[in-house]
CSV table of C-alpha atoms in Angstrom, one decimal:
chain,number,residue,atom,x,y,z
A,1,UNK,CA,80.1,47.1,224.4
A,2,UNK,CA,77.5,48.8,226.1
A,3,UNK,CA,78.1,50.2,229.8
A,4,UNK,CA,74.2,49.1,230.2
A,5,UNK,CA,74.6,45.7,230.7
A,6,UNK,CA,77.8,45.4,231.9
A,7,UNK,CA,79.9,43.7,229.3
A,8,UNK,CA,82.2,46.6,228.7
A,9,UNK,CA,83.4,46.8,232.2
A,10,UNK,CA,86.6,45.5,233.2
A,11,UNK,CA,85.8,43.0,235.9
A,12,UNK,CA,89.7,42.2,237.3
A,13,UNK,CA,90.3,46.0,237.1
A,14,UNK,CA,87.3,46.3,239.8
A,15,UNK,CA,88.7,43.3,241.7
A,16,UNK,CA,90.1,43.9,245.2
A,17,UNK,CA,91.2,40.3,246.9
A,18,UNK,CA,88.0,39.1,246.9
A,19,UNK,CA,85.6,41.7,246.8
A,20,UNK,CA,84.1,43.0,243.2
A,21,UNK,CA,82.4,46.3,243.9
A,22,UNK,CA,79.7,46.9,240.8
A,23,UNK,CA,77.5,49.5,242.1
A,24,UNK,CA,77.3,52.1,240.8
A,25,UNK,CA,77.4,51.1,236.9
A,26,UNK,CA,74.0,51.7,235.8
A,27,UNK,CA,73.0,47.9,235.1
A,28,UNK,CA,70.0,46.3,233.5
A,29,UNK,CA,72.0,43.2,233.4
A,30,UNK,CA,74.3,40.6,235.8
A,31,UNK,CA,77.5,39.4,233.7
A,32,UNK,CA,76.8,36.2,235.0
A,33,UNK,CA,79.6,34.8,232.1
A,34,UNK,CA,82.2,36.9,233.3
A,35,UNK,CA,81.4,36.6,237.1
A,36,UNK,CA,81.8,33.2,236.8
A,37,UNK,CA,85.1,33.3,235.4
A,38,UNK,CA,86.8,35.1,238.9
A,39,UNK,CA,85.3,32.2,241.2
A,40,UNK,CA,88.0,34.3,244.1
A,41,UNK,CA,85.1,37.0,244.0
A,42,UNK,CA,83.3,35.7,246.7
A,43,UNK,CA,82.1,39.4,247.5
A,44,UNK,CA,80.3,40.8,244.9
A,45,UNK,CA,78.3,44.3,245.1
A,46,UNK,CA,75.7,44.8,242.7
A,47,UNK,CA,73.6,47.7,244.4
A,48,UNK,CA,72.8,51.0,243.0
A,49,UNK,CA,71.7,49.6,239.7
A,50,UNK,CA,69.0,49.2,237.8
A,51,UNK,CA,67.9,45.5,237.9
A,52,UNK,CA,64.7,44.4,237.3
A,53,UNK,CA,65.2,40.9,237.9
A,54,UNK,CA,68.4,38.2,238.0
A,55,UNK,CA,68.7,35.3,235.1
A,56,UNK,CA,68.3,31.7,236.3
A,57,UNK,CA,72.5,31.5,235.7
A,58,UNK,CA,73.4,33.5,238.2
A,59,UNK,CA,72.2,30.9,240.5
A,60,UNK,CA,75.6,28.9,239.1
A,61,UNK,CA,77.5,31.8,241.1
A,62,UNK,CA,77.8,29.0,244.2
A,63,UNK,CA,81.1,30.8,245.2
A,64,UNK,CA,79.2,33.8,246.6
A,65,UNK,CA,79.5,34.6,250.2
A,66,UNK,CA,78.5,38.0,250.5
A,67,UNK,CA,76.0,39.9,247.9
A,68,UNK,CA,74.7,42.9,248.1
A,69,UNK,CA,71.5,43.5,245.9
A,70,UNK,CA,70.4,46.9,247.4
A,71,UNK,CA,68.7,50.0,245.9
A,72,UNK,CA,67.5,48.0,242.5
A,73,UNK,CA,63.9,47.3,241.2
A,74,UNK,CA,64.0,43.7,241.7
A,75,UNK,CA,61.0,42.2,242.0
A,76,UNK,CA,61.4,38.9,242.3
A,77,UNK,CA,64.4,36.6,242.7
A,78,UNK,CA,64.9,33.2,241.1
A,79,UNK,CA,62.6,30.2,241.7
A,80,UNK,CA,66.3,28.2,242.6
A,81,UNK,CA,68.0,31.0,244.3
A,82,UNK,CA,68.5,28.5,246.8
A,83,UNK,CA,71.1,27.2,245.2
A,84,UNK,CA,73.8,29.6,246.1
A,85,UNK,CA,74.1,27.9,249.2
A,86,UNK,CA,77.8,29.4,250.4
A,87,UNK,CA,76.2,32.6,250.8
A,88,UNK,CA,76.4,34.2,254.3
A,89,UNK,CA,75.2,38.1,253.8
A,90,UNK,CA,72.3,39.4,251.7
A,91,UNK,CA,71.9,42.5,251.8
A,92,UNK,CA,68.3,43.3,249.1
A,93,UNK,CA,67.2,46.5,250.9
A,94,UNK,CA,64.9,48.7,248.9
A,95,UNK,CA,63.6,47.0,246.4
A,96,UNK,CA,60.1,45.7,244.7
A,97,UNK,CA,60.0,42.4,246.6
A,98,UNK,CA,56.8,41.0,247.5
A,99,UNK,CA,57.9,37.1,248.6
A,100,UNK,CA,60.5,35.5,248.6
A,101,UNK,CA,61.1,31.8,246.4
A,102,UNK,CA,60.6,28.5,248.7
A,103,UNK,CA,64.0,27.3,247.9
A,104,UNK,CA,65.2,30.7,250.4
A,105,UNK,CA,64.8,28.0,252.9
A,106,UNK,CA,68.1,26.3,251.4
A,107,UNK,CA,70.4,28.7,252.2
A,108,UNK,CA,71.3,27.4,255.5
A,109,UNK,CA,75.0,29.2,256.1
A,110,UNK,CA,72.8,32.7,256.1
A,111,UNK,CA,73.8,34.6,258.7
A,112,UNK,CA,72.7,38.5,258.3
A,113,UNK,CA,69.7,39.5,256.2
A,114,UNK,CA,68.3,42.9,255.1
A,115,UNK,CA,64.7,43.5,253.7
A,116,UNK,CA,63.7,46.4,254.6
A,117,UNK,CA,62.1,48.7,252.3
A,118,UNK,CA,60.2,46.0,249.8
A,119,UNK,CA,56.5,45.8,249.9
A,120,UNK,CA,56.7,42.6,251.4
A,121,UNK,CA,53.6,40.3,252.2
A,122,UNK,CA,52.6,41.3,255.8
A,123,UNK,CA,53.5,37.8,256.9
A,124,UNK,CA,56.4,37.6,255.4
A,125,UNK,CA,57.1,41.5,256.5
A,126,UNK,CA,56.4,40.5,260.5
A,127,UNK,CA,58.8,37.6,260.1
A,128,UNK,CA,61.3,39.6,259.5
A,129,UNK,CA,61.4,42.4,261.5
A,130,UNK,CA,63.3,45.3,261.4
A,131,UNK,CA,67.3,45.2,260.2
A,132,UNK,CA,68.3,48.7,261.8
A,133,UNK,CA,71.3,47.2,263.7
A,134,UNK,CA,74.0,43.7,263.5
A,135,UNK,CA,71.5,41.8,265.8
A,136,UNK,CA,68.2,42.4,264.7
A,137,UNK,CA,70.1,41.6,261.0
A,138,UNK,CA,71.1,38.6,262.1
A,139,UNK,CA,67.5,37.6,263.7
A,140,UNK,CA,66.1,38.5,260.5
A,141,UNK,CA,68.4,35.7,258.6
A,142,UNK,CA,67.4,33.0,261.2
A,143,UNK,CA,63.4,33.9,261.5
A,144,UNK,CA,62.9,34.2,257.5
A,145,UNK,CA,64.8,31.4,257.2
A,146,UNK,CA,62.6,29.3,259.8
A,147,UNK,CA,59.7,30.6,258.2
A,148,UNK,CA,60.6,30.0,254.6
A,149,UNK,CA,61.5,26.5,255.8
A,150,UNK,CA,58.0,26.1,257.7
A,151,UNK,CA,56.9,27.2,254.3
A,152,UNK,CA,58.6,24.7,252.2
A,153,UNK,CA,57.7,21.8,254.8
A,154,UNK,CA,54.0,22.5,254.4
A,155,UNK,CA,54.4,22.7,250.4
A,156,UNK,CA,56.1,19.5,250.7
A,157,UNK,CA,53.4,18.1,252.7
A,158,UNK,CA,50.7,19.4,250.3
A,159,UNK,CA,52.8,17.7,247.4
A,160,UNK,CA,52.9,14.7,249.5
A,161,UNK,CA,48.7,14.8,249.8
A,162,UNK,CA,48.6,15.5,246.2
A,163,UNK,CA,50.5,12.9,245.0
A,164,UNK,CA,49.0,10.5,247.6
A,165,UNK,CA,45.5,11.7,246.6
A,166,UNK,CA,46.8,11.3,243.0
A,167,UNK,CA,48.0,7.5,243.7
A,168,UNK,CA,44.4,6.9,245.8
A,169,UNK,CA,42.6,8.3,242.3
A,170,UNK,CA,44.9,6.6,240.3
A,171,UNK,CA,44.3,3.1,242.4
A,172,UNK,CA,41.0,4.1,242.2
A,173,UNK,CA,40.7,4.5,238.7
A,174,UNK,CA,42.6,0.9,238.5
A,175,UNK,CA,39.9,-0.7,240.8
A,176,UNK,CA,37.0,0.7,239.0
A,177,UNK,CA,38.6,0.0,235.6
A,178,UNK,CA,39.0,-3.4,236.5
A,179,UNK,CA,35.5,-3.7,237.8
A,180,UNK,CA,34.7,-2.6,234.4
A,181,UNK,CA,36.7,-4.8,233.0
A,182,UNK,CA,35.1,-7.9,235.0
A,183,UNK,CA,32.1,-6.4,234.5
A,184,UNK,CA,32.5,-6.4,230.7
A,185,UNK,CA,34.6,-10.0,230.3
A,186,UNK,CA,31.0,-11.4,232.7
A,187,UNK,CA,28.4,-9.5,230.1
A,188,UNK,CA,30.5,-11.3,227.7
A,189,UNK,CA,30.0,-14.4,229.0
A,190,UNK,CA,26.5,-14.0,229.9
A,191,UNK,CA,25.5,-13.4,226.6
A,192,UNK,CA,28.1,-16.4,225.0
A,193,UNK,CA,26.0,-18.5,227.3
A,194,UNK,CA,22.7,-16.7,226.0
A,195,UNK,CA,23.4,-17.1,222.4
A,196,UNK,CA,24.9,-20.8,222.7
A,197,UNK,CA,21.2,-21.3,224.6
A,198,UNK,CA,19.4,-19.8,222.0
A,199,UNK,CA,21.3,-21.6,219.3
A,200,UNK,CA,20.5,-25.1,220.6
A,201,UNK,CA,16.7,-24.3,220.9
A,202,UNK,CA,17.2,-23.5,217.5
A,203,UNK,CA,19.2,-26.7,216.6
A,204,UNK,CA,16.4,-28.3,218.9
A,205,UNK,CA,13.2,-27.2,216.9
A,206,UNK,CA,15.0,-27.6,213.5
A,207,UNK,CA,15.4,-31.3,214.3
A,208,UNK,CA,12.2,-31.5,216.1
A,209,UNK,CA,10.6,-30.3,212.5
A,210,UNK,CA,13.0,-32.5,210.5
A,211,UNK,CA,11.5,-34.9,212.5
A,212,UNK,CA,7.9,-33.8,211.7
A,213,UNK,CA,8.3,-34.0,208.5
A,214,UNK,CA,9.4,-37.1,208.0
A,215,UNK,CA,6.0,-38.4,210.0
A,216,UNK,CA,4.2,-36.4,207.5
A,217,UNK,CA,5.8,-37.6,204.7
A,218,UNK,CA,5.6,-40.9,205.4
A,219,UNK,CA,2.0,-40.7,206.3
A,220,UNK,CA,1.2,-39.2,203.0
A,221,UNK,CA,3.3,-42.1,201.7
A,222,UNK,CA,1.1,-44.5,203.2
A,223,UNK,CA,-1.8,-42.8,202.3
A,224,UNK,CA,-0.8,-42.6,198.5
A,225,UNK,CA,-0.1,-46.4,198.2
A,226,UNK,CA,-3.4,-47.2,199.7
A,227,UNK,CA,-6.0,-45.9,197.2
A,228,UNK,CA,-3.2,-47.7,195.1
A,229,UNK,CA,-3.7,-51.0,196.2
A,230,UNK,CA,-8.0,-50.7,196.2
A,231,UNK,CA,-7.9,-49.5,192.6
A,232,UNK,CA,-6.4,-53.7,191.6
A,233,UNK,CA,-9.5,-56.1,190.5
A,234,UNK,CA,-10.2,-58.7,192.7
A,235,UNK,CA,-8.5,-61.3,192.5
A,236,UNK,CA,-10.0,-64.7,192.7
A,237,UNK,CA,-9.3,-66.9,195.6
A,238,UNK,CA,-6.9,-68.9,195.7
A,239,UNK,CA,-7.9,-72.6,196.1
A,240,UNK,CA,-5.8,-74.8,198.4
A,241,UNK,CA,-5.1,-78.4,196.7
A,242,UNK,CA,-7.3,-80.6,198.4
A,243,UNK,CA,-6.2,-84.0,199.8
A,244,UNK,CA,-8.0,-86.4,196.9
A,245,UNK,CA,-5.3,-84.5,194.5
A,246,UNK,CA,-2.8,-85.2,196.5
A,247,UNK,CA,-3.8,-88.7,196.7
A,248,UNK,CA,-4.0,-89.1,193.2
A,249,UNK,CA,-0.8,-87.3,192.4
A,250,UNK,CA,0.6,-90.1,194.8
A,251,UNK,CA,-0.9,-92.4,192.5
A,252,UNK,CA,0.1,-91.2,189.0
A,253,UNK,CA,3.6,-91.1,190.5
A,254,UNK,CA,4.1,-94.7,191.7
A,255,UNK,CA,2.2,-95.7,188.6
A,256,UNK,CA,4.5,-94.0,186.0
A,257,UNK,CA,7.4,-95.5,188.0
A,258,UNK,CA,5.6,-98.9,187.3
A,259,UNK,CA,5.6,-98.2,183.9
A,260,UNK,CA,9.1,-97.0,183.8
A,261,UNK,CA,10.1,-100.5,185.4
A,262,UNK,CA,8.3,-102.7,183.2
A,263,UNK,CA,9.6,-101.0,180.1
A,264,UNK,CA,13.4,-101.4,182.0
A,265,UNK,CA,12.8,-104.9,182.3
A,266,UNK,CA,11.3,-106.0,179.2
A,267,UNK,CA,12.7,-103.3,177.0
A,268,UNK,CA,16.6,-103.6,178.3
A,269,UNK,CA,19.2,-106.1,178.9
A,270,UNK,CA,17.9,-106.1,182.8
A,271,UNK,CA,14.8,-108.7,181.9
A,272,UNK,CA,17.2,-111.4,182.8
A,273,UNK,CA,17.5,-110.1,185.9
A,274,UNK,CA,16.1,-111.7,189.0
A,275,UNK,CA,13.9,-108.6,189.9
A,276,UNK,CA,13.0,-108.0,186.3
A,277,UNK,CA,11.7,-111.4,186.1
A,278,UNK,CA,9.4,-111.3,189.6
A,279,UNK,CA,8.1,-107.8,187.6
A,280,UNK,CA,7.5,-109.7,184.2
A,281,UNK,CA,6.1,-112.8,186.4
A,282,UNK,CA,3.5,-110.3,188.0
A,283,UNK,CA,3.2,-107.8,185.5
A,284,UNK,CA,1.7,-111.1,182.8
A,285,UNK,CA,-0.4,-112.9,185.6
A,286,UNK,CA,-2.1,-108.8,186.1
A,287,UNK,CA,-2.9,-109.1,182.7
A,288,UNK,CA,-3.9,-112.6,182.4
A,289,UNK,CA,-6.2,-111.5,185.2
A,290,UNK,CA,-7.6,-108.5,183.7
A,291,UNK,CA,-8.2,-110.6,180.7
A,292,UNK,CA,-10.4,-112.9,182.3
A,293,UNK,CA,-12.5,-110.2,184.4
A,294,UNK,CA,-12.7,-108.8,180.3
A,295,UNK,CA,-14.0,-112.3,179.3
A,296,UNK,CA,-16.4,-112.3,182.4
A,297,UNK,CA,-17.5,-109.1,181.9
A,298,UNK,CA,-18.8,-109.8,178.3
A,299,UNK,CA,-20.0,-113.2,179.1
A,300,UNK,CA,-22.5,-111.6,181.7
A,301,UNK,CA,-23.5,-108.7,179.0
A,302,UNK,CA,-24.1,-111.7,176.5
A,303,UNK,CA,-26.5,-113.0,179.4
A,304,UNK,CA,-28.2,-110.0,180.3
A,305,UNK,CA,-28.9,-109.3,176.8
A,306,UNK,CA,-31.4,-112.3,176.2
């Protein structure tokens, strides 16, 4: 294994208590694997090397109390270095450090704190101060950490506006899509309204014309069975009976039933009868009379004649 990133080193061979010195061994790389494998090195010194930057794993190295990082080319350390939150003493002295990751502000059992030689932002650089002796080391620890705190309280509160400006757009996207919604679910029923309207006007004047039609039709019915009725002849007028007819209908009547009953009484078994005989009696004393106005009648044209 190569010497270069560490993996042919013998790590408990370089293990004193609980220190693990590994400057010194030309580095591009942490062995985070085997680091992690002697939790009792709680010290570890990685200065003197040549590392450009630490993997996100070696943040898993919570055991840490003390690391020394100095005299690399790191330029920047993990976003969650934060998370090594046992450590005490960091010592990252001449290096290529510019800022330093928010989550910094975790590491709240930091005691002592060297940057000194990194081309720190100038904030960031007057924050921390010189480290040329054990106190002014130790203020560096607590004023970067302050600061990186201040830091990640005002990014909290700019996550806190976004996501409340987020949940304002977002209820105000709601509000206007519901006002589009009403809006749409009203134009909806505006023109539902609009078309049932239009639809009865239509059902309106198609019966109104029905309607019309059937007074035209009928008039040209009428008008067809007029000409019709001129075309007949004349017919002659009718004549009512007059009363002499009815008279003398009377009369035929009553005299065919006198006929009737003198044939029944002289013809049938019924001349015996008393009524039959009272018609016989009158019916031959008519005749003797009309025989003697006969005889009368002749006797006076006898007279006349000479």
């Amino acid at each position: 294994m190569s010497r270069g990133s560490g993996k042919g080193l013998s790590l408990k061979d370089k293990l004193d208590g609980n220190e693990l010195d590994l400057s010194l061994c030309d580095l591009n790389e942490v062995p985070v694997r085997e680091l992690a494998a002697l939790p009792k090195a709680t010290v570890l010194d990685l200065s003197c090397n040549n590392l450009i930057s630490l993997p996100s794993d070696f943040c898993s190295l919570m055991h840490l109390v003390k690391l020394d990082l100095s005299k690399n080319r790191l330029q920047q350390l993990p976003l969650d270095f934060g998370r090594l939150v046992n450590l005490q003493h960091l010592d990252l002295l001449n290096n290529r450090l510019v800022t330093l990751p928010v989550s910094f502000a975790q590491l709240k059992n930091l005691k002592w704190l060297d940057l000194k030689d990194n081309p720190l932002d100038p904030v960031l650089a007057k924050v921390a101060g010189d480290c040329l002796d054990e106190k002014q080391c130790k203020q560096a620890a607590v004023k970067v950490l302050q600061h990186m705190k201040a830091i990640q309280s005002e990014q909290d509160r700019q996550r806190q506006r976004k996501l409340q400006a987020e949940r304002e757009m977002e209820k105000k996207r709601e509000a206007e899509q519901r006002a589009k919604e009403a809006q749409e679910r009203e134009l909806r029923k505006r023109e539902k309204a609009e078309e049932k309207e239009r639809r009865r006007r239509e059902y309106d004047a198609q019966k109104a014309a029905k309607q019309e039609m059937e007074k035209k039709t009928k008039k040209e019915t009428v008008h067809t069975r007029k000409p019709a009725s001129s075309s007949r002849p004349p017919q002659p007028p009718r004549h009512k009976p007059s009363w002499s007819r009815s008279v003398l209908r009377v009369l035929l009547f009553v005299l065919f039933c006198i006929l009737c009953t003198l044939a029944a009484c002289k013809l049938t078994e019924l001349q015996h009868q008393p009524l039959c005989i009272s018609v016989n009696t009158l019916y031959e004393d008519v005749v003797a009379a009309l025989q003697n106005h006969k005889m009368l009648q002749n006797m006076l044209q006898h007279n006349s004649q000479q």
